[in-house]
Amino acid sequence: MGPRIAWLLNLGAEVELEDARRTLGAEARARLPELAGRLGALVRPADILLWGGPDEARRAEGAVGKAWLPTPRALAALTQAGARVPAAPSYEVLRQVNDRRFSLGLGATLPGQRAVMTLDEVREALAAPSPGGNWLLRRPHGFAGRGRRRAREDEVLGAARSWIEASLRSFGALVVEPWVDRMADFGWHGFVSREGQLSLGEPTWQETAPDGTWLSTRPAKPGEIGLEETKAFAQAMEQAGAALVAARYFGPFGLDAFRWRDEKGSLRFNPRCEINARYSMGWGIGMGERRPDLDPEA
């Protein structure tokens, strides 16, 4: 059965990685309990759910604390609830490894994908041919389809200009990548121990909305991911795990990937859409019975 866990489900804590003073809006916070009900096997029936509210003092006395994303605010909430606060990577490490530029630093996985820091660089990037005609601009931190915008070259100085300039002013950079025709989405989840050991689950199939919002996860069926795709995906997982260890991150992580169709109609595979250095909605399903995170010392 293992120890009793007190989960601080601070879904959407990426807003704190953008700015430590930021919090989720009231509307987004109100949706958290509904989302928590869709976490599959991550949270067990006997576990305690926490949301970081002022009414949770001592509610998890003696339980082992776990946070969706262990920001300083999340660890403080676990302390207030009386849980045993786990060791966690520093705020600076969390910001670094969840920044989209961290994944991009391991190599571009789509044609024309790059980081830009000025309006002129955005114009230059969007002037190149895109397989889907449009481009996707992504802020360094984001979740559930937030912090992104589709744009064409002619919109940089027009309809998209204010969003682009506000993003560059607030976050310092954007990641530009082609908007492509995604045919199927996948995930692979793992865990990095404090000693740097990597534990992997099994690949999953993910249903997502057109804006990238997660809808559901299930185990990938045999043959659903091709042999060459699986090989590329596995290599991307090993590369991401090694990069996380080198950055002094430890804890849960996941890799998103997708199959897409290029302008010639050929199917291609992106084995590293992004790295999520935290728990994710499909993590419990992807890891199954492999739960190194439930070790009280993890």
mmCIF file of C-alpha atoms in Angstrom:
data_model
loop_
_atom_site.group_PDB
_atom_site.id
_atom_site.type_symbol
_atom_site.label_atom_id
_atom_site.label_comp_id
_atom_site.label_asym_id
_atom_site.label_seq_id
_atom_site.Cartn_x
_atom_site.Cartn_y
_atom_site.Cartn_z
ATOM 1 C CA MET A 1 0.000 0.000 0.000
ATOM 2 C CA GLY A 2 2.814 2.401 0.820
ATOM 3 C CA PRO A 3 2.701 5.605 2.858
ATOM 4 C CA ARG A 4 -0.264 7.941 2.996
ATOM 5 C CA ILE A 5 0.290 10.822 0.607
ATOM 6 C CA ALA A 6 -0.898 14.403 0.914
ATOM 7 C CA TRP A 7 -1.084 15.856 -2.613
ATOM 8 C CA LEU A 8 -0.784 19.593 -3.095
ATOM 9 C CA LEU A 9 -2.420 19.768 -6.515
ATOM 10 C CA ASN A 10 -1.196 23.153 -7.686
ATOM 11 C CA LEU A 11 -2.105 22.478 -11.319
ATOM 12 C CA GLY A 12 -1.223 25.514 -13.388
ATOM 13 C CA ALA A 13 1.697 26.465 -11.165
ATOM 14 C CA GLU A 14 3.634 27.396 -14.297
ATOM 15 C CA VAL A 15 2.304 30.909 -13.715
ATOM 16 C CA GLU A 16 4.630 31.032 -10.679
ATOM 17 C CA LEU A 17 7.550 30.082 -12.906
ATOM 18 C CA GLU A 18 6.816 33.124 -15.067
ATOM 19 C CA ASP A 19 6.684 35.330 -11.975
ATOM 20 C CA ALA A 20 6.938 34.106 -8.369
ATOM 21 C CA ARG A 21 4.290 36.667 -7.361
ATOM 22 C CA ARG A 22 1.657 35.363 -9.779
ATOM 23 C CA THR A 23 -1.205 33.009 -8.896
ATOM 24 C CA LEU A 24 -3.911 31.328 -10.918
ATOM 25 C CA GLY A 25 -7.081 33.324 -11.416
ATOM 26 C CA ALA A 26 -10.217 32.440 -9.447
ATOM 27 C CA GLU A 27 -11.899 30.843 -12.465
ATOM 28 C CA ALA A 28 -8.942 28.533 -13.131
ATOM 29 C CA ARG A 29 -8.645 27.614 -9.428
ATOM 30 C CA ALA A 30 -12.324 26.660 -9.348
ATOM 31 C CA ARG A 31 -11.669 24.027 -12.043
ATOM 32 C CA LEU A 32 -8.881 22.263 -10.131
ATOM 33 C CA PRO A 33 -11.062 19.728 -8.227
ATOM 34 C CA GLU A 34 -12.721 18.643 -11.498
ATOM 35 C CA LEU A 35 -9.333 18.189 -13.165
ATOM 36 C CA ALA A 36 -8.044 16.245 -10.170
ATOM 37 C CA GLY A 37 -10.806 13.722 -10.722
ATOM 38 C CA ARG A 38 -9.250 12.897 -14.100
ATOM 39 C CA LEU A 39 -5.751 12.076 -12.861
ATOM 40 C CA GLY A 40 -6.159 8.333 -13.263
ATOM 41 C CA ALA A 41 -3.998 6.278 -10.920
ATOM 42 C CA LEU A 42 -1.831 9.152 -9.721
ATOM 43 C CA VAL A 43 -3.913 9.833 -6.604
ATOM 44 C CA ARG A 44 -5.099 6.819 -4.595
ATOM 45 C CA PRO A 45 -8.435 6.692 -2.710
ATOM 46 C CA ALA A 46 -6.800 6.961 0.733
ATOM 47 C CA ASP A 47 -4.630 9.937 -0.208
ATOM 48 C CA ILE A 48 -5.327 13.478 0.992
ATOM 49 C CA LEU A 49 -6.024 16.260 -1.502
ATOM 50 C CA LEU A 50 -4.827 19.770 -0.732
ATOM 51 C CA TRP A 51 -5.348 22.986 -2.665
ATOM 52 C CA GLY A 52 -3.230 25.433 -0.674
ATOM 53 C CA GLY A 53 -6.141 27.142 1.064
ATOM 54 C CA PRO A 54 -5.993 28.802 4.514
ATOM 55 C CA ASP A 55 -8.406 26.216 5.944
ATOM 56 C CA GLU A 56 -5.992 23.304 5.499
ATOM 57 C CA ALA A 57 -3.758 23.897 8.535
ATOM 58 C CA ARG A 58 -2.634 20.592 10.071
ATOM 59 C CA ARG A 59 -5.048 18.673 7.808
ATOM 60 C CA ALA A 60 -2.293 16.333 6.582
ATOM 61 C CA GLU A 61 -0.430 15.822 9.848
ATOM 62 C CA GLY A 62 2.260 13.154 9.406
ATOM 63 C CA ALA A 63 1.465 12.341 5.776
ATOM 64 C CA VAL A 64 4.155 12.378 3.092
ATOM 65 C CA GLY A 65 3.782 15.570 1.090
ATOM 66 C CA LYS A 66 3.865 15.639 -2.711
ATOM 67 C CA ALA A 67 3.327 18.651 -4.954
ATOM 68 C CA TRP A 68 2.249 18.699 -8.576
ATOM 69 C CA LEU A 69 5.027 21.229 -9.120
ATOM 70 C CA PRO A 70 7.092 21.875 -5.951
ATOM 71 C CA THR A 71 7.323 25.660 -6.086
ATOM 72 C CA PRO A 72 8.206 27.507 -2.862
ATOM 73 C CA ARG A 73 4.522 28.399 -2.429
ATOM 74 C CA ALA A 74 3.532 24.729 -2.768
ATOM 75 C CA LEU A 75 6.117 23.602 -0.218
ATOM 76 C CA ALA A 76 4.915 26.279 2.208
ATOM 77 C CA ALA A 77 1.336 25.015 1.811
ATOM 78 C CA LEU A 78 2.435 21.452 2.577
ATOM 79 C CA THR A 79 4.225 22.711 5.687
ATOM 80 C CA GLN A 80 1.092 24.543 6.811
ATOM 81 C CA ALA A 81 -0.935 21.358 6.328
ATOM 82 C CA GLY A 82 1.449 19.429 8.576
ATOM 83 C CA ALA A 83 2.770 17.127 5.852
ATOM 84 C CA ARG A 84 6.351 15.928 5.665
ATOM 85 C CA VAL A 85 7.784 18.314 3.119
ATOM 86 C CA PRO A 86 9.829 16.530 0.455
ATOM 87 C CA ALA A 87 13.202 17.588 -0.878
ATOM 88 C CA ALA A 88 12.700 19.527 -4.093
ATOM 89 C CA PRO A 89 14.743 21.209 -6.816
ATOM 90 C CA SER A 90 15.295 24.926 -6.354
ATOM 91 C CA TYR A 91 12.908 27.461 -7.874
ATOM 92 C CA GLU A 92 15.636 28.475 -10.324
ATOM 93 C CA VAL A 93 16.065 24.867 -11.496
ATOM 94 C CA LEU A 94 12.305 24.444 -11.889
ATOM 95 C CA ARG A 95 12.143 27.602 -13.984
ATOM 96 C CA GLN A 96 15.039 26.482 -16.158
ATOM 97 C CA VAL A 97 13.901 22.947 -16.959
ATOM 98 C CA ASN A 98 10.270 23.912 -17.590
ATOM 99 C CA ASP A 99 11.269 26.732 -19.935
ATOM 100 C CA ARG A 100 10.565 25.725 -23.549
ATOM 101 C CA ARG A 101 14.056 26.909 -24.450
ATOM 102 C CA PHE A 102 15.467 24.107 -22.286
ATOM 103 C CA SER A 103 13.921 21.514 -24.595
ATOM 104 C CA LEU A 104 14.913 23.519 -27.677
ATOM 105 C CA GLY A 105 18.500 23.574 -26.383
ATOM 106 C CA LEU A 106 18.626 19.807 -26.953
ATOM 107 C CA GLY A 107 18.038 20.414 -30.666
ATOM 108 C CA ALA A 108 15.197 21.603 -32.878
ATOM 109 C CA THR A 109 12.614 18.904 -33.688
ATOM 110 C CA LEU A 110 10.593 20.836 -36.303
ATOM 111 C CA PRO A 111 11.789 22.776 -39.375
ATOM 112 C CA GLY A 112 12.443 26.432 -38.592
ATOM 113 C CA GLN A 113 11.995 26.011 -34.839
ATOM 114 C CA ARG A 114 13.993 28.613 -32.922
ATOM 115 C CA ALA A 115 14.000 31.058 -30.006
ATOM 116 C CA VAL A 116 13.581 34.761 -30.804
ATOM 117 C CA MET A 117 14.109 37.814 -28.618
ATOM 118 C CA THR A 118 13.222 40.816 -30.791
ATOM 119 C CA LEU A 119 10.408 41.819 -33.111
ATOM 120 C CA ASP A 120 12.834 41.740 -36.049
ATOM 121 C CA GLU A 121 13.816 38.173 -35.185
ATOM 122 C CA VAL A 122 10.135 37.206 -35.113
ATOM 123 C CA ARG A 123 9.629 38.736 -38.578
ATOM 124 C CA GLU A 124 12.703 36.934 -39.909
ATOM 125 C CA ALA A 125 11.556 33.579 -38.497
ATOM 126 C CA LEU A 126 8.017 33.906 -39.868
ATOM 127 C CA ALA A 127 9.304 34.913 -43.313
ATOM 128 C CA ALA A 128 10.539 31.352 -43.865
ATOM 129 C CA PRO A 129 8.232 28.757 -45.480
ATOM 130 C CA SER A 130 6.082 26.817 -42.990
ATOM 131 C CA PRO A 131 4.713 23.320 -43.750
ATOM 132 C CA GLY A 132 1.286 24.412 -42.533
ATOM 133 C CA GLY A 133 1.389 28.001 -43.773
ATOM 134 C CA ASN A 134 1.149 29.471 -40.280
ATOM 135 C CA TRP A 135 3.551 29.671 -37.367
ATOM 136 C CA LEU A 136 3.065 29.078 -33.659
ATOM 137 C CA LEU A 137 4.555 31.514 -31.147
ATOM 138 C CA ARG A 138 5.016 30.095 -27.649
ATOM 139 C CA ARG A 139 5.989 31.873 -24.451
ATOM 140 C CA PRO A 140 8.757 30.215 -22.389
ATOM 141 C CA HIS A 141 6.319 28.837 -19.805
ATOM 142 C CA GLY A 142 2.794 27.692 -20.466
ATOM 143 C CA PHE A 143 0.261 24.945 -19.852
ATOM 144 C CA ALA A 144 -3.092 23.687 -21.147
ATOM 145 C CA GLY A 145 -2.748 25.556 -24.413
ATOM 146 C CA ARG A 146 -1.982 28.897 -22.753
ATOM 147 C CA GLY A 147 0.803 31.291 -23.621
ATOM 148 C CA ARG A 148 0.736 30.648 -27.368
ATOM 149 C CA ARG A 149 -0.523 32.290 -30.532
ATOM 150 C CA ARG A 150 -0.764 31.382 -34.206
ATOM 151 C CA ALA A 151 0.565 34.027 -36.582
ATOM 152 C CA ARG A 152 1.632 34.708 -40.163
ATOM 153 C CA GLU A 153 4.450 36.972 -41.272
ATOM 154 C CA ASP A 154 2.017 39.723 -42.321
ATOM 155 C CA GLU A 155 0.514 39.787 -38.802
ATOM 156 C CA VAL A 156 3.777 40.532 -36.981
ATOM 157 C CA LEU A 157 3.380 44.282 -37.493
ATOM 158 C CA GLY A 158 -0.424 44.050 -37.461
ATOM 159 C CA ALA A 159 -2.894 41.939 -35.502
ATOM 160 C CA ALA A 160 -0.243 39.975 -33.581
ATOM 161 C CA ARG A 161 2.117 42.859 -32.802
ATOM 162 C CA SER A 162 0.777 43.835 -29.371
ATOM 163 C CA TRP A 163 0.788 40.199 -28.160
ATOM 164 C CA ILE A 164 4.311 39.657 -29.475
ATOM 165 C CA GLU A 165 5.709 42.854 -27.970
ATOM 166 C CA ALA A 166 4.010 42.228 -24.612
ATOM 167 C CA SER A 167 5.425 38.675 -24.563
ATOM 168 C CA LEU A 168 8.965 39.789 -25.386
ATOM 169 C CA ARG A 169 8.769 42.593 -22.834
ATOM 170 C CA SER A 170 7.452 40.335 -20.049
ATOM 171 C CA PHE A 171 9.248 37.070 -20.771
ATOM 172 C CA GLY A 172 12.292 38.034 -22.818
ATOM 173 C CA ALA A 173 11.801 35.509 -25.607
ATOM 174 C CA LEU A 174 9.417 33.415 -27.654
ATOM 175 C CA VAL A 175 9.838 30.006 -29.232
ATOM 176 C CA VAL A 176 8.771 29.973 -32.873
ATOM 177 C CA GLU A 177 7.789 26.756 -34.620
ATOM 178 C CA PRO A 178 5.707 25.845 -37.673
ATOM 179 C CA TRP A 179 2.020 25.140 -37.198
ATOM 180 C CA VAL A 180 1.711 21.590 -38.524
ATOM 181 C CA ASP A 181 -1.081 19.116 -39.162
ATOM 182 C CA ARG A 182 -0.934 16.883 -36.090
ATOM 183 C CA MET A 183 -2.280 13.385 -36.682
ATOM 184 C CA ALA A 184 -1.765 11.784 -33.237
ATOM 185 C CA ASP A 185 -0.353 12.817 -29.862
ATOM 186 C CA PHE A 186 1.681 10.706 -27.469
ATOM 187 C CA GLY A 187 3.333 10.956 -24.070
ATOM 188 C CA TRP A 188 6.060 9.114 -22.207
ATOM 189 C CA HIS A 189 6.608 9.580 -18.486
ATOM 190 C CA GLY A 190 9.468 9.002 -16.125
ATOM 191 C CA PHE A 191 11.093 9.838 -12.814
ATOM 192 C CA VAL A 192 14.583 11.085 -11.962
ATOM 193 C CA SER A 193 15.842 10.115 -8.504
ATOM 194 C CA ARG A 194 18.001 12.411 -6.384
ATOM 195 C CA GLU A 195 20.904 10.108 -7.281
ATOM 196 C CA GLY A 196 20.240 10.671 -10.974
ATOM 197 C CA GLN A 197 18.684 7.281 -11.743
ATOM 198 C CA LEU A 198 16.041 7.245 -14.450
ATOM 199 C CA SER A 199 12.820 5.191 -14.173
ATOM 200 C CA LEU A 200 10.542 5.066 -17.213
ATOM 201 C CA GLY A 201 6.924 4.096 -17.705
ATOM 202 C CA GLU A 202 5.319 3.031 -20.980
ATOM 203 C CA PRO A 203 4.294 5.242 -23.924
ATOM 204 C CA THR A 204 0.757 6.625 -23.897
ATOM 205 C CA TRP A 205 -1.716 7.930 -26.448
ATOM 206 C CA GLN A 206 -3.098 11.390 -25.682
ATOM 207 C CA GLU A 207 -6.287 13.058 -26.829
ATOM 208 C CA THR A 208 -5.884 16.819 -27.102
ATOM 209 C CA ALA A 209 -8.094 19.706 -28.176
ATOM 210 C CA PRO A 210 -7.173 21.805 -31.259
ATOM 211 C CA ASP A 211 -5.586 24.423 -28.968
ATOM 212 C CA GLY A 212 -3.340 21.816 -27.341
ATOM 213 C CA THR A 213 -5.368 21.365 -24.157
ATOM 214 C CA TRP A 214 -5.118 17.838 -22.731
ATOM 215 C CA LEU A 215 -8.360 15.840 -22.767
ATOM 216 C CA SER A 216 -7.455 12.240 -21.896
ATOM 217 C CA THR A 217 -4.656 9.655 -21.746
ATOM 218 C CA ARG A 218 -4.567 5.889 -22.188
ATOM 219 C CA PRO A 219 -1.756 3.351 -22.668
ATOM 220 C CA ALA A 220 -0.571 3.202 -26.275
ATOM 221 C CA LYS A 221 -1.800 0.086 -28.062
ATOM 222 C CA PRO A 222 0.657 -2.357 -29.683
ATOM 223 C CA GLY A 223 1.718 -0.965 -33.063
ATOM 224 C CA GLU A 224 0.097 2.408 -32.439
ATOM 225 C CA ILE A 225 3.557 3.961 -32.391
ATOM 226 C CA GLY A 226 5.791 2.662 -35.190
ATOM 227 C CA LEU A 227 9.107 0.948 -34.533
ATOM 228 C CA GLU A 228 11.192 3.850 -35.810
ATOM 229 C CA GLU A 229 8.974 6.304 -33.949
ATOM 230 C CA THR A 230 9.372 4.304 -30.728
ATOM 231 C CA LYS A 231 13.146 4.254 -31.192
ATOM 232 C CA ALA A 232 13.261 8.034 -31.702
ATOM 233 C CA PHE A 233 10.917 8.550 -28.749
ATOM 234 C CA ALA A 234 13.070 6.369 -26.473
ATOM 235 C CA GLN A 235 16.216 8.246 -27.506
ATOM 236 C CA ALA A 236 14.469 11.537 -26.765
ATOM 237 C CA MET A 237 13.474 10.264 -23.318
ATOM 238 C CA GLU A 238 17.036 9.227 -22.489
ATOM 239 C CA GLN A 239 18.358 12.576 -23.767
ATOM 240 C CA ALA A 240 15.781 14.540 -21.770
ATOM 241 C CA GLY A 241 16.479 12.511 -18.631
ATOM 242 C CA ALA A 242 20.230 13.106 -18.925
ATOM 243 C CA ALA A 243 19.661 16.838 -19.454
ATOM 244 C CA LEU A 244 17.416 17.021 -16.383
ATOM 245 C CA VAL A 245 20.044 15.266 -14.259
ATOM 246 C CA ALA A 246 22.732 17.649 -15.544
ATOM 247 C CA ALA A 247 20.499 20.593 -14.615
ATOM 248 C CA ARG A 248 20.141 19.191 -11.048
ATOM 249 C CA TYR A 249 16.464 18.402 -11.447
ATOM 250 C CA PHE A 250 14.929 15.387 -9.751
ATOM 251 C CA GLY A 251 11.335 14.209 -9.624
ATOM 252 C CA PRO A 252 8.619 13.318 -12.164
ATOM 253 C CA PHE A 253 8.776 14.368 -15.778
ATOM 254 C CA GLY A 254 7.125 13.648 -19.094
ATOM 255 C CA LEU A 255 7.772 14.098 -22.774
ATOM 256 C CA ASP A 256 5.069 15.039 -25.294
ATOM 257 C CA ALA A 257 5.418 13.864 -28.881
ATOM 258 C CA PHE A 258 3.253 13.815 -31.987
ATOM 259 C CA ARG A 259 2.921 12.441 -35.493
ATOM 260 C CA TRP A 260 2.321 15.044 -38.200
ATOM 261 C CA ARG A 261 1.766 15.337 -41.934
ATOM 262 C CA ASP A 262 4.080 17.565 -43.960
ATOM 263 C CA GLU A 263 3.227 19.659 -47.023
ATOM 264 C CA LYS A 264 3.945 16.685 -49.308
ATOM 265 C CA GLY A 265 1.521 14.454 -47.421
ATOM 266 C CA SER A 266 4.257 12.383 -45.765
ATOM 267 C CA LEU A 267 3.912 11.347 -42.121
ATOM 268 C CA ARG A 268 6.653 12.550 -39.801
ATOM 269 C CA PHE A 269 7.291 12.193 -36.065
ATOM 270 C CA ASN A 270 8.287 14.822 -33.528
ATOM 271 C CA PRO A 271 9.739 12.846 -30.572
ATOM 272 C CA ARG A 272 10.095 15.870 -28.288
ATOM 273 C CA CYS A 273 7.339 18.443 -28.523
ATOM 274 C CA GLU A 274 8.102 19.623 -24.991
ATOM 275 C CA ILE A 275 9.486 18.514 -21.643
ATOM 276 C CA ASN A 276 7.255 18.783 -18.572
ATOM 277 C CA ALA A 277 9.468 18.613 -15.485
ATOM 278 C CA ARG A 278 6.594 17.971 -13.074
ATOM 279 C CA TYR A 279 3.644 15.625 -12.763
ATOM 280 C CA SER A 280 1.223 15.674 -15.697
ATOM 281 C CA MET A 281 -2.342 14.565 -16.286
ATOM 282 C CA GLY A 282 -1.322 11.205 -17.767
ATOM 283 C CA TRP A 283 1.645 10.518 -15.476
ATOM 284 C CA GLY A 284 -0.093 7.960 -13.240
ATOM 285 C CA ILE A 285 -1.442 6.085 -16.258
ATOM 286 C CA GLY A 286 1.896 6.093 -18.040
ATOM 287 C CA MET A 287 3.855 4.883 -15.015
ATOM 288 C CA GLY A 288 1.339 2.202 -13.997
ATOM 289 C CA GLU A 289 2.753 0.133 -11.131
ATOM 290 C CA ARG A 290 6.184 1.766 -11.433
ATOM 291 C CA ARG A 291 5.881 4.410 -8.739
ATOM 292 C CA PRO A 292 9.323 5.462 -7.472
ATOM 293 C CA ASP A 293 7.706 8.760 -6.453
ATOM 294 C CA LEU A 294 5.858 6.971 -3.610
ATOM 295 C CA ASP A 295 9.110 6.167 -1.838
ATOM 296 C CA PRO A 296 8.999 8.392 1.313
ATOM 297 C CA GLU A 297 12.576 9.446 0.610
ATOM 298 C CA ALA A 298 11.978 10.276 -3.073
#
